[in-house]
Amino acid sequence: MAHDTATHDSGSAKKRIWNVFIILSVLTIVEVIFGYIRPRFFVETTFINTSILNWLFIILTIFKAYYITWAFMHMEHETKGLRRVVVWTAVFLICYLIAILLIEGGYIEEVYTGGHITWDF
Amino acid sequence: MDTTAVAKTGTEGKLWGGGKQPLKASYGKLMMWFFILSDALTFSGFLAAYGFSRFKFSTEWPIADEVFNHFPFLHGTDAPMFYVALMTFILIFSSVTMVLAVDAGHQMNKNKVVTYMALTILGGAIFLGSQAWEWSNFISGEYGAVETRSGKILQFANTEGERVALEDVATGEREGLRQQHTESEGLWYMDEKALPEFTLDQIKAGFAANEDLRIRTMKLDENGEKTILDRSTSLDYLNNRGIGIIEGANMTKNEYGAPLFADFFFFITGFHGFHVFSGVVILIIIFFNVLLGTYEKRGSYEMVEKVGLYWHFVDLVWVFVFTFFYLV
């Protein structure tokens, strides 16, 4: 058990845990507030295919994912090799998958709504 | 010296030359990471498929705030996603207690590991119960809707655009078409789904009689709100397109809109719930091992760390499900 967390003094490890908890809570509260109010400006301004409100949610979610993985799952104490094996693989494949499926979904939506067949009768 | 060992390979100084542990992680932990990675890709597949369907039906997808707006003991109040936010907090907090248990394990503090693991199990159980409640609300529905020939949904609204429930539209009592066919009555191997409690004719008659009622279609306008038809178009849609009544949701029909929405909801939150459930089971097993002193004797609480990794992963997935199902 030569892990860094074991060599850290327990006080600083605990402090880190509670700090991360506060960060995660604040991010979630911000998400909920924005989701409840849905400010007109954020809903109406579009940036790369979706509203900036949605971008805000996605970015905050990625921040939360970062804190959970790095602090709670101790990714920050793993070796560079292990970190890259897990994180780069996931990030690369997920980005690829999402891009392919969403582009395709957008195209099908065009055909679905712009075609000569009505789907609503 | 082992006689079969190669004396010198010329790679002794190199990290990846063999005979070393370059990732400095035990076998069990490494395999847990590999499992988590593949499971993360599975969940990404589901969520990306959800995104695909949502993009396809982006002009008529249900609005999550209208679907998930219940809060326990606040019946009838419109509380969009507050309950889901609470569930998120419960899961995040159970992650905190889990990481505190791991930390206590590093200090070989058995009592603290026991306390924190018990709290984690409690959090997981509360989350599971909340999810069951969420499902039952979703399945039983709230306002009801009329199905059209093309499988679309027509909902009811008043002139202010507020939703109106089927029972406030229909004339007469809930009589239903006929008695529901169950296995206990008639042939034992044949039954059918619960029948709607109003007939379509009751709805049509009630709608024609009340001038204030409008039809609300699945179509979203440019502000992301559902379209409300004018009175004459409403009558036309209801009389010429309506074929039946839908109350609540199942795998093929739901009163909220696109059937795929319900399918993805059941599948993704169900698969996540299954992960939480198996997580709770594994936690309970490890919890008893801790109580029995297994890891105390072993001299290391690494098993708590491994189940912790799994538990945080479940939390991580929920963060994404929360965003893409309830917020975006």
Coordinates of C-alpha atoms in Angstrom, one line a residue, chain B:
Chain B
M1 CA 18.9 -17.1 -8.0
D2 CA 16.3 -19.0 -9.9
T3 CA 18.1 -21.1 -12.4
T4 CA 15.4 -20.6 -15.1
A5 CA 15.5 -16.8 -14.9
V6 CA 17.3 -15.0 -17.6
A7 CA 20.4 -13.5 -16.1
K8 CA 20.4 -10.2 -17.9
T9 CA 17.9 -8.7 -20.3
G10 CA 19.5 -5.4 -20.9
T11 CA 16.3 -3.6 -19.9
E12 CA 16.8 -3.5 -16.1
G13 CA 16.8 0.2 -15.9
K14 CA 13.7 0.7 -18.1
L15 CA 10.3 1.3 -16.5
W16 CA 8.5 -0.9 -19.1
G17 CA 11.4 -3.4 -19.4
G18 CA 9.6 -6.0 -17.3
G19 CA 9.9 -7.1 -13.7
K20 CA 8.4 -3.8 -12.5
Q21 CA 4.9 -2.5 -11.8
P22 CA 4.9 0.6 -14.0
L23 CA 1.3 1.6 -13.1
K24 CA 2.0 1.1 -9.3
A25 CA -1.5 -0.3 -8.8
S26 CA -2.4 -3.8 -7.6
Y27 CA -4.0 -6.3 -9.9
G28 CA -7.5 -5.9 -8.3
K29 CA -7.5 -2.1 -8.6
L30 CA -6.3 -2.2 -12.1
M31 CA -9.0 -4.6 -13.1
M32 CA -11.6 -2.4 -11.4
W33 CA -10.4 0.5 -13.5
F34 CA -10.6 -1.5 -16.6
F35 CA -14.1 -2.6 -15.7
I36 CA -15.1 1.0 -14.9
L37 CA -13.7 2.1 -18.3
S38 CA -15.7 -0.5 -20.2
D39 CA -18.8 0.3 -18.2
A40 CA -18.4 4.0 -18.8
L41 CA -18.3 3.3 -22.5
T42 CA -21.5 1.2 -22.2
F43 CA -23.3 4.1 -20.4
S44 CA -21.9 6.5 -23.0
G45 CA -23.4 4.3 -25.7
F46 CA -26.8 4.5 -24.0
L47 CA -26.7 8.2 -23.5
A48 CA -25.4 8.8 -27.0
A49 CA -28.3 6.7 -28.3
Y50 CA -30.6 8.9 -26.2
G51 CA -29.0 11.9 -27.8
F52 CA -29.5 10.4 -31.3
S53 CA -33.2 9.9 -30.7
R54 CA -33.6 13.2 -29.1
F55 CA -31.9 14.9 -32.1
K56 CA -34.2 13.0 -34.4
F57 CA -37.3 14.1 -32.5
S58 CA -35.9 17.5 -31.4
T59 CA -39.1 19.3 -32.6
E60 CA -41.4 17.2 -30.4
W61 CA -39.4 15.8 -27.4
P62 CA -41.2 16.0 -24.0
I63 CA -40.1 18.8 -21.7
A64 CA -38.4 17.2 -18.6
D65 CA -39.6 19.9 -16.2
E66 CA -43.2 18.9 -17.0
V67 CA -42.6 15.2 -16.6
F68 CA -40.6 15.2 -13.4
N69 CA -42.3 17.8 -11.2
H70 CA -43.3 15.9 -8.2
F71 CA -42.0 16.2 -4.7
P72 CA -43.0 13.9 -1.8
F73 CA -45.8 15.3 0.5
L74 CA -46.2 18.3 -1.8
H75 CA -48.9 16.9 -3.9
G76 CA -50.1 19.1 -6.7
T77 CA -47.3 21.6 -6.4
D78 CA -45.2 22.1 -9.5
A79 CA -41.6 21.4 -8.3
P80 CA -39.6 20.7 -11.5
M81 CA -36.6 18.4 -10.8
F82 CA -36.2 19.4 -7.2
Y83 CA -36.6 15.8 -6.1
V84 CA -34.0 14.6 -8.7
A85 CA -31.7 17.3 -7.4
L86 CA -32.2 16.0 -3.9
M87 CA -31.4 12.5 -5.1
T88 CA -28.2 13.8 -6.7
F89 CA -27.2 15.3 -3.3
I90 CA -27.9 12.0 -1.6
L91 CA -25.7 10.1 -4.0
I92 CA -22.9 12.7 -3.8
F93 CA -23.1 12.6 -0.1
S94 CA -22.9 8.8 -0.1
S95 CA -19.8 9.2 -2.2
V96 CA -18.3 11.5 0.4
T97 CA -19.0 8.9 3.2
M98 CA -17.5 6.3 0.9
V99 CA -14.3 8.2 0.4
L100 CA -14.1 8.9 4.1
A101 CA -14.4 5.1 4.7
V102 CA -11.5 4.6 2.3
D103 CA -9.5 7.2 4.1
A104 CA -10.3 5.5 7.5
G105 CA -9.1 2.3 5.9
H106 CA -5.8 3.8 5.1
Q107 CA -5.4 4.6 8.8
M108 CA -6.5 1.0 9.7
N109 CA -9.3 2.5 11.7
K110 CA -11.9 -0.3 11.7
N111 CA -14.6 1.5 13.6
K112 CA -14.6 4.5 11.4
V113 CA -14.7 2.3 8.3
V114 CA -17.7 0.5 9.7
T115 CA -19.6 3.8 10.4
Y116 CA -18.9 5.4 7.1
M117 CA -19.7 2.3 5.1
A118 CA -23.0 2.0 6.9
L119 CA -23.8 5.6 6.0
T120 CA -22.9 4.9 2.4
I121 CA -25.2 1.8 2.3
L122 CA -28.0 4.0 3.8
G123 CA -27.5 6.6 1.2
G124 CA -27.6 4.1 -1.6
A125 CA -30.8 2.5 -0.2
I126 CA -32.5 6.0 0.0
F127 CA -31.5 6.7 -3.5
L128 CA -33.0 3.4 -4.7
G129 CA -36.2 4.1 -2.9
S130 CA -36.4 7.6 -4.5
Q131 CA -35.9 6.1 -7.9
A132 CA -38.7 3.7 -7.3
W133 CA -40.9 6.6 -6.3
E134 CA -39.9 8.5 -9.4
W135 CA -40.7 5.5 -11.6
S136 CA -44.1 5.0 -10.0
N137 CA -45.0 8.6 -10.6
F138 CA -43.8 8.4 -14.2
I139 CA -45.8 5.1 -14.8
S140 CA -49.0 6.3 -13.3
G141 CA -48.9 9.6 -15.1
E142 CA -50.7 12.8 -14.2
Y143 CA -52.9 14.4 -16.8
G144 CA -53.5 11.7 -19.4
A145 CA -53.6 12.3 -23.1
V146 CA -55.3 11.2 -26.4
E147 CA -53.3 9.1 -28.9
T148 CA -53.6 9.9 -32.6
R149 CA -53.6 7.5 -35.6
S150 CA -50.0 8.3 -36.2
G151 CA -49.0 7.5 -32.7
K152 CA -48.6 11.2 -31.6
I153 CA -50.0 12.6 -28.4
L154 CA -52.7 15.2 -27.9
Q155 CA -52.8 16.8 -24.5
F156 CA -55.4 19.2 -23.1
A157 CA -55.0 22.8 -21.9
N158 CA -57.2 25.7 -21.0
T159 CA -57.1 29.1 -22.6
E160 CA -54.3 30.2 -20.2
G161 CA -52.2 27.3 -21.5
E162 CA -52.4 25.3 -18.2
R163 CA -52.7 21.6 -18.5
V164 CA -56.1 20.0 -17.9
A165 CA -56.5 16.4 -16.8
L166 CA -58.7 13.8 -18.6
E167 CA -61.1 13.6 -15.8
D168 CA -61.8 17.3 -16.0
V169 CA -62.4 17.0 -19.8
A170 CA -64.6 14.0 -19.9
T171 CA -68.4 14.0 -19.3
G172 CA -69.9 11.5 -17.0
E173 CA -68.4 9.0 -14.6
R174 CA -65.3 6.9 -15.2
E175 CA -67.0 3.9 -16.7
G176 CA -64.4 2.5 -19.1
L177 CA -65.0 0.5 -22.3
R178 CA -65.7 -2.8 -20.6
Q179 CA -64.2 -4.9 -17.9
Q180 CA -60.5 -5.6 -18.0
H181 CA -59.6 -9.1 -19.0
T182 CA -57.4 -10.7 -16.3
E183 CA -56.0 -14.1 -15.9
S184 CA -58.3 -14.8 -13.0
E185 CA -61.4 -14.2 -15.1
G186 CA -61.6 -16.2 -18.3
L187 CA -58.7 -18.0 -19.8
W188 CA -55.8 -18.2 -17.4
Y189 CA -53.1 -17.6 -19.9
M190 CA -54.7 -14.5 -21.4
D191 CA -54.8 -11.0 -19.9
E192 CA -54.5 -7.5 -21.1
K193 CA -53.1 -4.2 -19.9
A194 CA -55.3 -2.0 -17.7
L195 CA -58.0 -0.3 -19.7
P196 CA -58.4 3.5 -19.7
E197 CA -61.1 4.7 -17.4
F198 CA -62.8 7.0 -19.8
T199 CA -64.0 6.2 -23.3
L200 CA -62.8 8.4 -26.2
D201 CA -66.4 9.4 -26.8
Q202 CA -66.7 10.8 -23.3
I203 CA -63.6 12.9 -23.9
K204 CA -64.9 14.1 -27.3
A205 CA -68.3 15.1 -25.8
G206 CA -66.7 16.8 -22.9
F207 CA -64.3 18.7 -25.1
A208 CA -67.0 19.9 -27.5
A209 CA -69.1 21.1 -24.5
N210 CA -66.4 23.2 -22.9
E211 CA -65.4 26.2 -25.0
D212 CA -62.3 26.9 -22.9
L213 CA -60.5 23.7 -23.8
R214 CA -57.6 23.6 -26.3
I215 CA -55.5 20.8 -27.7
R216 CA -51.8 20.9 -26.9
T217 CA -49.7 19.0 -29.4
M218 CA -46.2 17.5 -29.1
K219 CA -44.7 20.1 -31.4
L220 CA -42.3 22.6 -29.8
D221 CA -42.3 26.2 -30.9
E222 CA -39.2 28.4 -31.3
N223 CA -39.3 29.2 -27.5
G224 CA -39.2 25.5 -26.7
E225 CA -42.8 25.5 -25.5
K226 CA -45.5 23.1 -26.6
T227 CA -47.9 24.4 -29.3
I228 CA -51.5 25.1 -28.3
L229 CA -53.9 24.9 -31.2
D230 CA -56.9 27.3 -31.6
R231 CA -60.4 26.0 -30.8
S232 CA -61.5 24.9 -34.3
T233 CA -58.2 23.1 -35.1
S234 CA -58.4 21.5 -31.7
L235 CA -61.8 20.1 -32.5
D236 CA -60.6 18.9 -35.8
Y237 CA -57.5 17.2 -34.4
L238 CA -59.4 15.5 -31.6
N239 CA -62.3 14.3 -33.7
N240 CA -60.4 13.2 -36.8
R241 CA -57.1 12.0 -35.4
G242 CA -57.8 10.7 -31.9
I243 CA -58.0 6.9 -31.6
G244 CA -57.6 6.2 -27.9
I245 CA -56.7 7.3 -24.5
I246 CA -53.4 7.0 -22.7
E247 CA -53.0 7.3 -19.0
G248 CA -49.4 7.1 -17.6
A249 CA -46.5 5.4 -19.4
N250 CA -45.2 2.0 -20.4
M251 CA -42.7 0.7 -22.9
T252 CA -44.9 1.4 -26.0
K253 CA -47.1 4.4 -25.1
N254 CA -46.8 7.3 -22.8
E255 CA -48.9 10.4 -22.1
Y256 CA -45.8 12.6 -22.1
G257 CA -45.0 12.4 -25.8
A258 CA -42.5 10.3 -27.8
P259 CA -42.6 6.7 -26.7
L260 CA -38.8 6.6 -27.0
F261 CA -38.6 9.0 -24.1
A262 CA -40.2 6.5 -21.8
D263 CA -38.0 3.7 -23.2
F264 CA -34.8 5.5 -22.6
F265 CA -36.0 6.7 -19.2
F266 CA -36.7 3.1 -18.1
F267 CA -33.6 1.7 -19.7
I268 CA -31.0 4.3 -18.7
T269 CA -32.2 5.0 -15.2
G270 CA -33.1 1.4 -14.8
F271 CA -29.6 0.3 -15.8
H272 CA -28.1 2.9 -13.5
G273 CA -30.4 1.8 -10.7
F274 CA -29.3 -1.8 -11.2
H275 CA -25.7 -0.5 -10.8
V276 CA -26.7 1.2 -7.5
F277 CA -28.4 -1.9 -6.4
S278 CA -25.4 -4.2 -7.1
G279 CA -23.2 -1.5 -5.5
V280 CA -25.3 -1.7 -2.3
V281 CA -25.1 -5.5 -2.4
I282 CA -21.3 -5.4 -2.8
L283 CA -21.0 -2.8 -0.1
I284 CA -23.0 -4.9 2.3
I285 CA -20.8 -7.9 1.7
I286 CA -17.6 -5.8 2.2
F287 CA -19.3 -4.2 5.2
F288 CA -19.7 -7.6 6.9
N289 CA -16.1 -8.6 6.0
V290 CA -15.0 -5.4 7.7
L291 CA -17.1 -6.3 10.8
L292 CA -15.6 -9.8 10.8
G293 CA -12.1 -8.2 10.7
T294 CA -11.1 -9.8 7.4
Y295 CA -9.2 -6.8 6.2
E296 CA -7.8 -6.1 9.7
K297 CA -6.1 -9.5 9.5
R298 CA -5.1 -9.0 5.9
G299 CA -3.4 -5.8 7.0
S300 CA -4.9 -3.7 4.3
Y301 CA -8.3 -2.2 3.5
E302 CA -7.7 -2.2 -0.2
M303 CA -11.0 -4.0 -0.8
V304 CA -12.9 -1.0 0.6
E305 CA -10.9 1.1 -1.9
K306 CA -12.0 -1.1 -4.8
V307 CA -15.7 -1.1 -3.9
G308 CA -15.3 2.7 -3.4
L309 CA -14.1 3.1 -6.9
Y310 CA -17.2 1.3 -8.1
W311 CA -19.4 3.4 -5.9
H312 CA -17.9 6.7 -7.1
F313 CA -18.3 5.5 -10.7
V314 CA -22.1 5.0 -10.1
D315 CA -22.2 8.6 -8.7
L316 CA -20.3 9.8 -11.8
V317 CA -22.8 8.1 -14.2
W318 CA -25.7 9.7 -12.3
V319 CA -24.1 13.2 -12.7
F320 CA -24.3 12.7 -16.5
V321 CA -27.8 11.1 -16.4
F322 CA -29.0 14.0 -14.3
T323 CA -27.7 16.5 -16.8
F324 CA -28.8 14.9 -20.0
F325 CA -32.2 13.6 -18.8
Y326 CA -33.4 16.3 -16.5
L327 CA -31.5 19.5 -17.3
V328 CA -30.5 19.8 -21.0

